[in-house]
mmCIF file of C-alpha atoms (C1' of nucleotides) in Angstrom:
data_model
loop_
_atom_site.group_PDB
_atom_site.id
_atom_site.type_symbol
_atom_site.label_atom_id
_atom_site.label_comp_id
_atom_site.label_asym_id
_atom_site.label_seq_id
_atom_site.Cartn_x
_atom_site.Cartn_y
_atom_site.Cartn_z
ATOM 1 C CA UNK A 1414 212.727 132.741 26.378
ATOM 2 C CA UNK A 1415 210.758 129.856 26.496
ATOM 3 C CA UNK A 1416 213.740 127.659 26.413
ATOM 4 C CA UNK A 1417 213.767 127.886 30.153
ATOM 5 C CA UNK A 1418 209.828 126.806 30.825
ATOM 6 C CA UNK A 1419 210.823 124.079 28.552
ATOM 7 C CA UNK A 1420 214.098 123.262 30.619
ATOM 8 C CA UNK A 1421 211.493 122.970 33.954
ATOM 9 C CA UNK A 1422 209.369 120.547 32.606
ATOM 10 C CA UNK A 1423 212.051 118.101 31.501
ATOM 11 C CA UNK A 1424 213.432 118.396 34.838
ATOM 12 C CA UNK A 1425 210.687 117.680 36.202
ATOM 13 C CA UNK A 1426 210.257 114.947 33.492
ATOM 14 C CA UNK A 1427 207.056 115.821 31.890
ATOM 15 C CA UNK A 1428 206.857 115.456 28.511
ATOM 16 C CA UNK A 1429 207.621 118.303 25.721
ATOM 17 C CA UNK A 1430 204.677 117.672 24.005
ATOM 18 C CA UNK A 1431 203.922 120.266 20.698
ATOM 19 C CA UNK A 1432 200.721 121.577 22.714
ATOM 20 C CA UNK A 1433 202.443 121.974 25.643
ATOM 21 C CA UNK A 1434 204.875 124.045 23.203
ATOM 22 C CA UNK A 1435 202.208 126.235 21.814
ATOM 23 C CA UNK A 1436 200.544 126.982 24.903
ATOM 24 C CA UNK A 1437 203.871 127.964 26.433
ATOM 25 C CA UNK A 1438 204.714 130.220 22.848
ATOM 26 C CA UNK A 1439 201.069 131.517 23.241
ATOM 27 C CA UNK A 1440 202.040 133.636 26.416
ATOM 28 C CA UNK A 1441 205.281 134.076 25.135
ATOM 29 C CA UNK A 1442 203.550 136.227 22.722
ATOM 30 C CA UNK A 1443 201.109 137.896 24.005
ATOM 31 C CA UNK A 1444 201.545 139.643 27.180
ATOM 32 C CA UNK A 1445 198.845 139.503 29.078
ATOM 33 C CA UNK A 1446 196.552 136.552 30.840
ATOM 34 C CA UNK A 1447 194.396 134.274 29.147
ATOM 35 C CA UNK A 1448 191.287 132.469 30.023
ATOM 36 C CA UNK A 1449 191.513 128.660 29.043
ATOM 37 C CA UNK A 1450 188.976 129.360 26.320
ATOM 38 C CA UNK A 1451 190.787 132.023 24.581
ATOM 39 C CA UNK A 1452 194.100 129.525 24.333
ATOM 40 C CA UNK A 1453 191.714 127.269 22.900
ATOM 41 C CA UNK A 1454 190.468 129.023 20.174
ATOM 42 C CA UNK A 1455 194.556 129.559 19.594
ATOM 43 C CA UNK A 1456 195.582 126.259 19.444
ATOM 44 C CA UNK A 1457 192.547 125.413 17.147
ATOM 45 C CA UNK A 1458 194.268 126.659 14.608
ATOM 46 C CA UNK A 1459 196.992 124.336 14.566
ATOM 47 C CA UNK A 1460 195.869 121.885 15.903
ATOM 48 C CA UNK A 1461 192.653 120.076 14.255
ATOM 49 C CA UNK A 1462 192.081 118.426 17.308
ATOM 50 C CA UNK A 1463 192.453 119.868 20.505
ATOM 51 C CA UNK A 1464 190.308 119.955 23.889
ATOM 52 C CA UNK A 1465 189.802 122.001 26.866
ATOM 53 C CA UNK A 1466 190.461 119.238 29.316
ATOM 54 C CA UNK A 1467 194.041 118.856 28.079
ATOM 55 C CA UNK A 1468 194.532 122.849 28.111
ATOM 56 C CA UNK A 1469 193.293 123.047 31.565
ATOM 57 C CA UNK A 1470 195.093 120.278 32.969
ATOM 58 C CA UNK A 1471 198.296 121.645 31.157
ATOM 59 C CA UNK A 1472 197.853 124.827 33.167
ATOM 60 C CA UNK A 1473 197.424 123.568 36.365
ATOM 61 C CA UNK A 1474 200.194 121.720 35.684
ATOM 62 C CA UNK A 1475 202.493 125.194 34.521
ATOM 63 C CA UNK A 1476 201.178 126.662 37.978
ATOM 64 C CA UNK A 1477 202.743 123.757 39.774
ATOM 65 C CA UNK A 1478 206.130 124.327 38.117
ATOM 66 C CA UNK A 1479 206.088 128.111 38.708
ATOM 67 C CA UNK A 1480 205.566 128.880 34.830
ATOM 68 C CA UNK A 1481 202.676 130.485 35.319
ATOM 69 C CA UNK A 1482 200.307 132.096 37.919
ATOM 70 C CA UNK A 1483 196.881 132.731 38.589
ATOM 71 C CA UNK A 1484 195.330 135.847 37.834
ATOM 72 C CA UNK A 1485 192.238 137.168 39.450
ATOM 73 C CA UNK A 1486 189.751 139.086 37.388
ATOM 74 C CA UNK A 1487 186.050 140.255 37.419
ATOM 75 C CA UNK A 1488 183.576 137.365 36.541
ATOM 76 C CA UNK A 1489 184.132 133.581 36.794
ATOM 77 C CA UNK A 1490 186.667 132.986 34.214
ATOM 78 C CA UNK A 1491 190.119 131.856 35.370
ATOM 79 C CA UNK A 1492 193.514 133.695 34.293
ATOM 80 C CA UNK A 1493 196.811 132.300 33.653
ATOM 81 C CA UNK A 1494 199.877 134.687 32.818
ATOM 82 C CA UNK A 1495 203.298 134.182 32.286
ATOM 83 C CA UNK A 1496 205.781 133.999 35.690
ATOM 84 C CA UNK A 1497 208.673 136.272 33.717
ATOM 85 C CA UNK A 1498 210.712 136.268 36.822
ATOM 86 C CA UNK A 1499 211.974 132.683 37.441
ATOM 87 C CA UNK A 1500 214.593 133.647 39.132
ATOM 88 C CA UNK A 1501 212.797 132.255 42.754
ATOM 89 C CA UNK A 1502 212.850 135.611 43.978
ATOM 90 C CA UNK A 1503 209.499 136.920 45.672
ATOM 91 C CA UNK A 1504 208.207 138.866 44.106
ATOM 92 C CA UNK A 1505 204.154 140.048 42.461
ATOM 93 C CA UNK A 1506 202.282 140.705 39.905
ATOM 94 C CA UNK A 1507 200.565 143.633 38.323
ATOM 95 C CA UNK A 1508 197.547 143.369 35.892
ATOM 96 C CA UNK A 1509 196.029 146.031 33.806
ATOM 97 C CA UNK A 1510 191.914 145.906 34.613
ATOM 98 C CA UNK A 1511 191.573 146.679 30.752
ATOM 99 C CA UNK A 1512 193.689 144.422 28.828
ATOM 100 C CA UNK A 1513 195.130 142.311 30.829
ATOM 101 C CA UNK A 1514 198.538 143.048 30.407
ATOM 102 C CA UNK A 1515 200.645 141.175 33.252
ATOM 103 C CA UNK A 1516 203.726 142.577 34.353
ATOM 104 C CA UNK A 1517 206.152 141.489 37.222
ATOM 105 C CA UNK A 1518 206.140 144.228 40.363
ATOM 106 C CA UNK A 1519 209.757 144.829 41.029
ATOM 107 C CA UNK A 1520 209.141 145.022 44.844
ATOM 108 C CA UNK A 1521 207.715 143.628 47.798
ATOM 109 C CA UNK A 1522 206.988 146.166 50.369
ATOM 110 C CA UNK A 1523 205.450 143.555 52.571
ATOM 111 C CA UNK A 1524 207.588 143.514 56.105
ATOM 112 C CA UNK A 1525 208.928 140.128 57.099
ATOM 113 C CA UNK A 1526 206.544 139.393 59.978
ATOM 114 C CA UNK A 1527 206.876 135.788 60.796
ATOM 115 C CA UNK A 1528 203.817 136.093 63.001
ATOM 116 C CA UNK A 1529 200.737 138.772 63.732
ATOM 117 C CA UNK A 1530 197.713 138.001 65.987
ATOM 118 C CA UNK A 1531 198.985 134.689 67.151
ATOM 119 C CA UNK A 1532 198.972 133.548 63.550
ATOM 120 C CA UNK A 1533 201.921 131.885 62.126
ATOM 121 C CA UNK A 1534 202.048 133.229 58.299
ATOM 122 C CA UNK A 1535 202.598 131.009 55.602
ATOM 123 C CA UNK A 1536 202.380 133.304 52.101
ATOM 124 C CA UNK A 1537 200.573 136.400 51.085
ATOM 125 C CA UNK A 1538 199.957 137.003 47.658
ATOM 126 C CA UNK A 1539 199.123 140.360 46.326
ATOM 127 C CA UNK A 1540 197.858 141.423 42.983
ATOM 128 C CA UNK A 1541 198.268 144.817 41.888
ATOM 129 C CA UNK A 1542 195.564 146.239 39.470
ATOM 130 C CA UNK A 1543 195.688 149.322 37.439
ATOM 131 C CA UNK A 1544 195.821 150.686 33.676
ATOM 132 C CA UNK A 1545 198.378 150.005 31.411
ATOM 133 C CA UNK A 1546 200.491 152.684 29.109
ATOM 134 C CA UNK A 1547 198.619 152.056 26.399
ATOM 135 C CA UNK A 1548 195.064 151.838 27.614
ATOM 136 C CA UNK A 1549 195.563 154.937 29.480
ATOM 137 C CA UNK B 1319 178.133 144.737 66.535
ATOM 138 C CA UNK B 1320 175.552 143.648 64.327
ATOM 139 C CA UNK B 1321 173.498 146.636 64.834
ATOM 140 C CA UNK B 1322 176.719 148.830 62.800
ATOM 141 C CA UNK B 1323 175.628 146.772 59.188
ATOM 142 C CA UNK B 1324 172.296 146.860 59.892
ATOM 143 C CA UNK B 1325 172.768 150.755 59.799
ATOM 144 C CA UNK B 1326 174.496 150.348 56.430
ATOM 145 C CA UNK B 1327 172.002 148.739 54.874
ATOM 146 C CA UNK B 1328 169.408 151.175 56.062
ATOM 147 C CA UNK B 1329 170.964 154.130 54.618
ATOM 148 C CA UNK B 1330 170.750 152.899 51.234
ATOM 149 C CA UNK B 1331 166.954 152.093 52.038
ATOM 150 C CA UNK B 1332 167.816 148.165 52.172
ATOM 151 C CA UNK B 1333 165.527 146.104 53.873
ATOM 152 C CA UNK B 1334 166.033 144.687 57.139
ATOM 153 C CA UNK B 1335 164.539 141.225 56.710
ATOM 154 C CA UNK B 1336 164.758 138.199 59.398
ATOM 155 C CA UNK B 1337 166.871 136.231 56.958
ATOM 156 C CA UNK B 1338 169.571 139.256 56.742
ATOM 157 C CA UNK B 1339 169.726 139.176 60.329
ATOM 158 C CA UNK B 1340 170.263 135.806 60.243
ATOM 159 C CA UNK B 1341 172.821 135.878 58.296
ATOM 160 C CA UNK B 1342 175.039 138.799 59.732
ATOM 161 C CA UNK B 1343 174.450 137.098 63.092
ATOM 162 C CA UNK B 1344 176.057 134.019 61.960
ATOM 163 C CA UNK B 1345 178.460 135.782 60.713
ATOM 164 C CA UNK B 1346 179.236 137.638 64.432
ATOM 165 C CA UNK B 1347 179.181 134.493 65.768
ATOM 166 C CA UNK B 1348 181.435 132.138 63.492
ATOM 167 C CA UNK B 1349 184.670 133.957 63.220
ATOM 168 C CA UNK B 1350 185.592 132.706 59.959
ATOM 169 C CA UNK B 1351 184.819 132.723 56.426
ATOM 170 C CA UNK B 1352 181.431 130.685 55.050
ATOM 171 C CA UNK B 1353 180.615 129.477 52.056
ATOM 172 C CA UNK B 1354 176.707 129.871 50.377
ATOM 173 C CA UNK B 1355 176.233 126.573 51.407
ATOM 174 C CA UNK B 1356 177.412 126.259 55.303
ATOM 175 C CA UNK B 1357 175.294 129.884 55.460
ATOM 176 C CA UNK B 1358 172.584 127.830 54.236
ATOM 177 C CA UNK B 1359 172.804 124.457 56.122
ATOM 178 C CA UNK B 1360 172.371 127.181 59.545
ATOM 179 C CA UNK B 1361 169.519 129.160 58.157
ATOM 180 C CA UNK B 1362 167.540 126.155 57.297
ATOM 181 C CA UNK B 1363 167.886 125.580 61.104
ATOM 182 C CA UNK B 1364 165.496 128.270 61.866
ATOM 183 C CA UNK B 1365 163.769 128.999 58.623
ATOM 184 C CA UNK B 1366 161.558 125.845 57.409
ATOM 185 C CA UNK B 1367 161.863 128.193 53.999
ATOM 186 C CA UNK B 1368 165.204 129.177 52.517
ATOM 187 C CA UNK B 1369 166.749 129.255 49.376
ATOM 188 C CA UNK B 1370 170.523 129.255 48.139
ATOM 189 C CA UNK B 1371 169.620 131.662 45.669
ATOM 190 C CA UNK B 1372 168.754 134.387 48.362
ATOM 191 C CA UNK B 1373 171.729 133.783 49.939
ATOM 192 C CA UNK B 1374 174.003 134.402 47.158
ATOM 193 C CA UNK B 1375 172.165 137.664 46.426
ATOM 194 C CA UNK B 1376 172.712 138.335 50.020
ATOM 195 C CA UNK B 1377 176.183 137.962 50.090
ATOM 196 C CA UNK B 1378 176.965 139.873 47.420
ATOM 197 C CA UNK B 1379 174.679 142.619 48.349
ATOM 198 C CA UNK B 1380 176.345 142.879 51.609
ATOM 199 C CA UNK B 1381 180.323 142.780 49.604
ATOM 200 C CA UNK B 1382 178.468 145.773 48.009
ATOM 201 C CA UNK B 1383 177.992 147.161 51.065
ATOM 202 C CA UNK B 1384 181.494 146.884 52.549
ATOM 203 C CA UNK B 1385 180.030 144.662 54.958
ATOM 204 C CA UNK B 1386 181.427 141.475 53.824
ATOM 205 C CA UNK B 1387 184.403 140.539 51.821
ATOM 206 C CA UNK B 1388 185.042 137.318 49.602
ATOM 207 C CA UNK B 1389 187.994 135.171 50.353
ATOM 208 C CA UNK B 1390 190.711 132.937 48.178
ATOM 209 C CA UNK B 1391 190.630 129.400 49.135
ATOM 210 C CA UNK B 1392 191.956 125.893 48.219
ATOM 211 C CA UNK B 1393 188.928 124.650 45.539
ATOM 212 C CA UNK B 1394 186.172 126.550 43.729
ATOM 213 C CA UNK B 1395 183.773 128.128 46.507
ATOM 214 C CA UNK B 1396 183.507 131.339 47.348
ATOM 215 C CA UNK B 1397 183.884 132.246 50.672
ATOM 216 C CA UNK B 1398 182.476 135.162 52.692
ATOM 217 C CA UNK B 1399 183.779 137.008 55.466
ATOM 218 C CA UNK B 1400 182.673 139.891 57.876
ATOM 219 C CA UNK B 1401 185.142 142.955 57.353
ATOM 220 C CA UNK B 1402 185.115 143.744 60.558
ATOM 221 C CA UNK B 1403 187.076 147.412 60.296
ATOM 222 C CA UNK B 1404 184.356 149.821 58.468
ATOM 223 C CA UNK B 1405 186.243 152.703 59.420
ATOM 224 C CA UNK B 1406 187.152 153.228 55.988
ATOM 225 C CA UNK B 1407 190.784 152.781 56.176
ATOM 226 C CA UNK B 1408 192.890 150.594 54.036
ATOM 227 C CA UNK B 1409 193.676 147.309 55.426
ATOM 228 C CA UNK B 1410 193.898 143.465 54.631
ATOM 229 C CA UNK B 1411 192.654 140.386 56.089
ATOM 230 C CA UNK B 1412 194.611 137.182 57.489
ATOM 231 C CA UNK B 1413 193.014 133.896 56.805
ATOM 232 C CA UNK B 1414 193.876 130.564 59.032
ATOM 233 C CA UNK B 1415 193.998 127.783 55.926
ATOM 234 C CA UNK B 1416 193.213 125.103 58.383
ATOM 235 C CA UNK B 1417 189.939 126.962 60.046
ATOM 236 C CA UNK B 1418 189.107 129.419 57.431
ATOM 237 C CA UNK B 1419 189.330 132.024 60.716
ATOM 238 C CA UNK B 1420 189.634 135.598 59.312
ATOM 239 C CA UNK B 1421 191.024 138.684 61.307
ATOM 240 C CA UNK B 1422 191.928 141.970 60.013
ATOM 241 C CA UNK B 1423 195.527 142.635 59.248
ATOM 242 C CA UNK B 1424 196.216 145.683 61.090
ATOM 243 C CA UNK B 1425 198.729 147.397 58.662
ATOM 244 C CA UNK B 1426 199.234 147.845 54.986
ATOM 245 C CA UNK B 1427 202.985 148.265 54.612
ATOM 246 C CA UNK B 1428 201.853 149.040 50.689
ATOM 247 C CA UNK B 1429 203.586 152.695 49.486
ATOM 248 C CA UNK B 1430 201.469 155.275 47.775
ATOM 249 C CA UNK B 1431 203.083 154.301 44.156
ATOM 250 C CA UNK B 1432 200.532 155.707 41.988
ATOM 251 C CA UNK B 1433 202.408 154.548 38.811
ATOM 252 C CA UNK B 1434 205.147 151.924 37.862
ATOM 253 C CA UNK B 1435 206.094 150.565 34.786
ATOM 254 C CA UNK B 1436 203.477 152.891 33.109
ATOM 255 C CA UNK B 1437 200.575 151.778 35.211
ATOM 256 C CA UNK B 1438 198.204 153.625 36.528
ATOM 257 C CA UNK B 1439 197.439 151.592 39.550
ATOM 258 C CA UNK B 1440 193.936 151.404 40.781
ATOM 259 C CA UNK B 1441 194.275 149.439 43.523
ATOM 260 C CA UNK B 1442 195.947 145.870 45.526
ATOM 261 C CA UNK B 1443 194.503 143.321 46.932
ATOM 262 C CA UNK B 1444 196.529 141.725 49.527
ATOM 263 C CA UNK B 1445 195.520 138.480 51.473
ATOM 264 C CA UNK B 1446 197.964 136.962 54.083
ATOM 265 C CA UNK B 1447 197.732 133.045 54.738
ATOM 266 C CA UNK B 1448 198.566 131.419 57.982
ATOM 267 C CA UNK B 1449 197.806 128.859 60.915
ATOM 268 C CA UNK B 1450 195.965 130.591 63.624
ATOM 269 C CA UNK B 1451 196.726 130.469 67.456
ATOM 270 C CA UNK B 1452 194.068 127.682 68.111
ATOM 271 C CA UNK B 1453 194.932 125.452 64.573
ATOM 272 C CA UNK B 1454 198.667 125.426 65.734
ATOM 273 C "C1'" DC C 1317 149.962 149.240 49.729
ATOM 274 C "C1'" DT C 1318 153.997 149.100 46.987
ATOM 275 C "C1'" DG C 1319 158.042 147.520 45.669
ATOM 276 C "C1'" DC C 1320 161.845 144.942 47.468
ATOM 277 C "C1'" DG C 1321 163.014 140.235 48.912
ATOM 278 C "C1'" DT C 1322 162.667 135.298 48.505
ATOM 279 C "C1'" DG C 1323 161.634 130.330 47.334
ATOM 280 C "C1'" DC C 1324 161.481 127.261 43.847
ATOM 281 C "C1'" DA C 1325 162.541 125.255 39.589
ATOM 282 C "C1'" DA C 1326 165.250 125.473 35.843
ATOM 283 C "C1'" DA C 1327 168.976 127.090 33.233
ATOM 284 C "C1'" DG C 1328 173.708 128.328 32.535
ATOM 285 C "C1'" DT C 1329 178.592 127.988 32.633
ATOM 286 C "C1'" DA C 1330 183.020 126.747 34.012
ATOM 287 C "C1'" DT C 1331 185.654 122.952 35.241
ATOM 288 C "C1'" DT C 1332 186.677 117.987 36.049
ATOM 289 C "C1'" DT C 1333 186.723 112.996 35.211
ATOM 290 C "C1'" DG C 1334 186.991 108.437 32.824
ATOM 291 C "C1'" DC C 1335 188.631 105.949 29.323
ATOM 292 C "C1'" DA C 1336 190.671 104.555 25.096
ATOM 293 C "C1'" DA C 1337 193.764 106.000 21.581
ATOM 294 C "C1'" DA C 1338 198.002 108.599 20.388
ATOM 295 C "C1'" DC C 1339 202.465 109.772 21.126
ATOM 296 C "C1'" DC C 1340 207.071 111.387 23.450
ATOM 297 C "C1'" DG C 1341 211.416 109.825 24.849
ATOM 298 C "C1'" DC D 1362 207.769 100.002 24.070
ATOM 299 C "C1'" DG D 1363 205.776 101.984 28.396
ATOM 300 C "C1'" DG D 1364 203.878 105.347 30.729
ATOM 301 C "C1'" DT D 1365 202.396 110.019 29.960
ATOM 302 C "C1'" DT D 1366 199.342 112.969 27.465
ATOM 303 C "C1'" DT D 1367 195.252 113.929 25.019
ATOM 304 C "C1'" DG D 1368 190.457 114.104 22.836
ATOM 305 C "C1'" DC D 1369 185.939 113.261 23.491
ATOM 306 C "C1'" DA D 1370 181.803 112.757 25.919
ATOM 307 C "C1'" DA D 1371 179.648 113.061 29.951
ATOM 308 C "C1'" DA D 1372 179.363 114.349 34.555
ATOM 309 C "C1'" DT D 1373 179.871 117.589 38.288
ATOM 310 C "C1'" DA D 1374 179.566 121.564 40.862
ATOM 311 C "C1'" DC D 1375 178.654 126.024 41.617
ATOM 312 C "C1'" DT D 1376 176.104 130.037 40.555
ATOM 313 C "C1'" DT D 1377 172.481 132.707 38.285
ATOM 314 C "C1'" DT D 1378 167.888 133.791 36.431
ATOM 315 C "C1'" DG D 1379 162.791 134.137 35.966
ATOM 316 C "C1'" DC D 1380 158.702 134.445 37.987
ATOM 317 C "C1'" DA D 1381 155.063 134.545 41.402
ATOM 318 C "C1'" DC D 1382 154.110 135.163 46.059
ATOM 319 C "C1'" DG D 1383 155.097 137.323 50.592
ATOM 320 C "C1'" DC D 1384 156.524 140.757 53.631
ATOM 321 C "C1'" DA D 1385 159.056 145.128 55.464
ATOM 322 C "C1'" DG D 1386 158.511 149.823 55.626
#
DNA sequence: CTGCGTGCAAAGTATTTGCAAACCG
DNA sequence: CGGTTTGCAAATACTTTGCACGCAG
């Protein structure tokens, strides 16, 4: 599972660092998106020391190598979940509204329009939101 | 143009107050997305009085109202658009990263799933990036 | 006139930065 | 060892709230 995250990152050449380790084994476990905060509380518990500012620059960083995406929910809080599908192909993302459960959308329905309205398109992203089997 | 929100907000017994005007107007003239702030660098043009706190309960009032719509950028503002189709039907908005220009997206190419993987989906959000006509 | 709308000041909250110490490879 | 990573403290930036006055209907 998380050998492959790990396998980015030393391409890459960023350090495996035992945070970086227990963030990545954090997601691995639960399956749904996390605010910052909540993988803070986590990693307290491991770790005696441990700060924010290294947790949010760790995810940014996990964006930037395709581990993980952004999740949009209600309020101001940011979202991080687990990219399952590493496999390059496009694909989305939908995210139960009650527990945050993130799943991988099998298919993009979006048309391969290389241009509408004069624009020339660069990415869409699309978030799917809806309830999840067991919150139903 | 204008007069169409204007209508909107009456219904629901809104008021129609100089600084909403001034606001939608801006909005009919600009054709992109604002932030709070560039909203309130313009009012403060005509008004000798104006707060950023009205205009943030402005915006959102009129995203309420299906007037406006937020939009995803690069950093942490918010960004406002018109949404100019209130026919009611489903569609999605195009946004020109270099400009911030917003046009509707005519079609949503989005099948009526109403469950996968167990979900009960809600609804999508779809938001297509690209370089406008005039930014290329 | 009556209650919604607004400015102002202040608070609140999430996120970022700087720097020195710790640590991975 | 050397440069990356991290904690801590502090700063930053954006957004929200409370309250009193003003204005649209």
């Amino acid at each position: 599972m998380n050998a492959d995250y790990l396998k980015k990152l030393k391409q890459d050449h960023f350090k495996i660092t035992p945070k970086r380790r227990a963030i990545l084994d954090l997601f691995d476990r639960e399956d749904k998106c996390l605010t910052p905060e909540t993988i803070w509380e986590h990693l307290k518990k491991t770790f005696k020391q441990s700060g924010l500012p290294g947790i949010y620059r760790n995810l940014e960083l996990f964006v930037k190598q395709g581990i993980l995406i952004r999740i949009d929910r209600e309020g101001r809080k940011r979202y991080y979940a687990l990219c399952h599908d590493h496999s390059g192909h496009h694909h989305h993302h939908i995210v139960c509204v009650e527990c945050g459960r993130v799943d991988d959308f099998p298919v993009c329905h979006f048309p391969d329009i290389k241009s509408t309205k004069g624009y020339k398109i660069l990415s869409h992203s699309m978030q799917i939101n809806g309830i999840c089997k067991s919150c139903q």
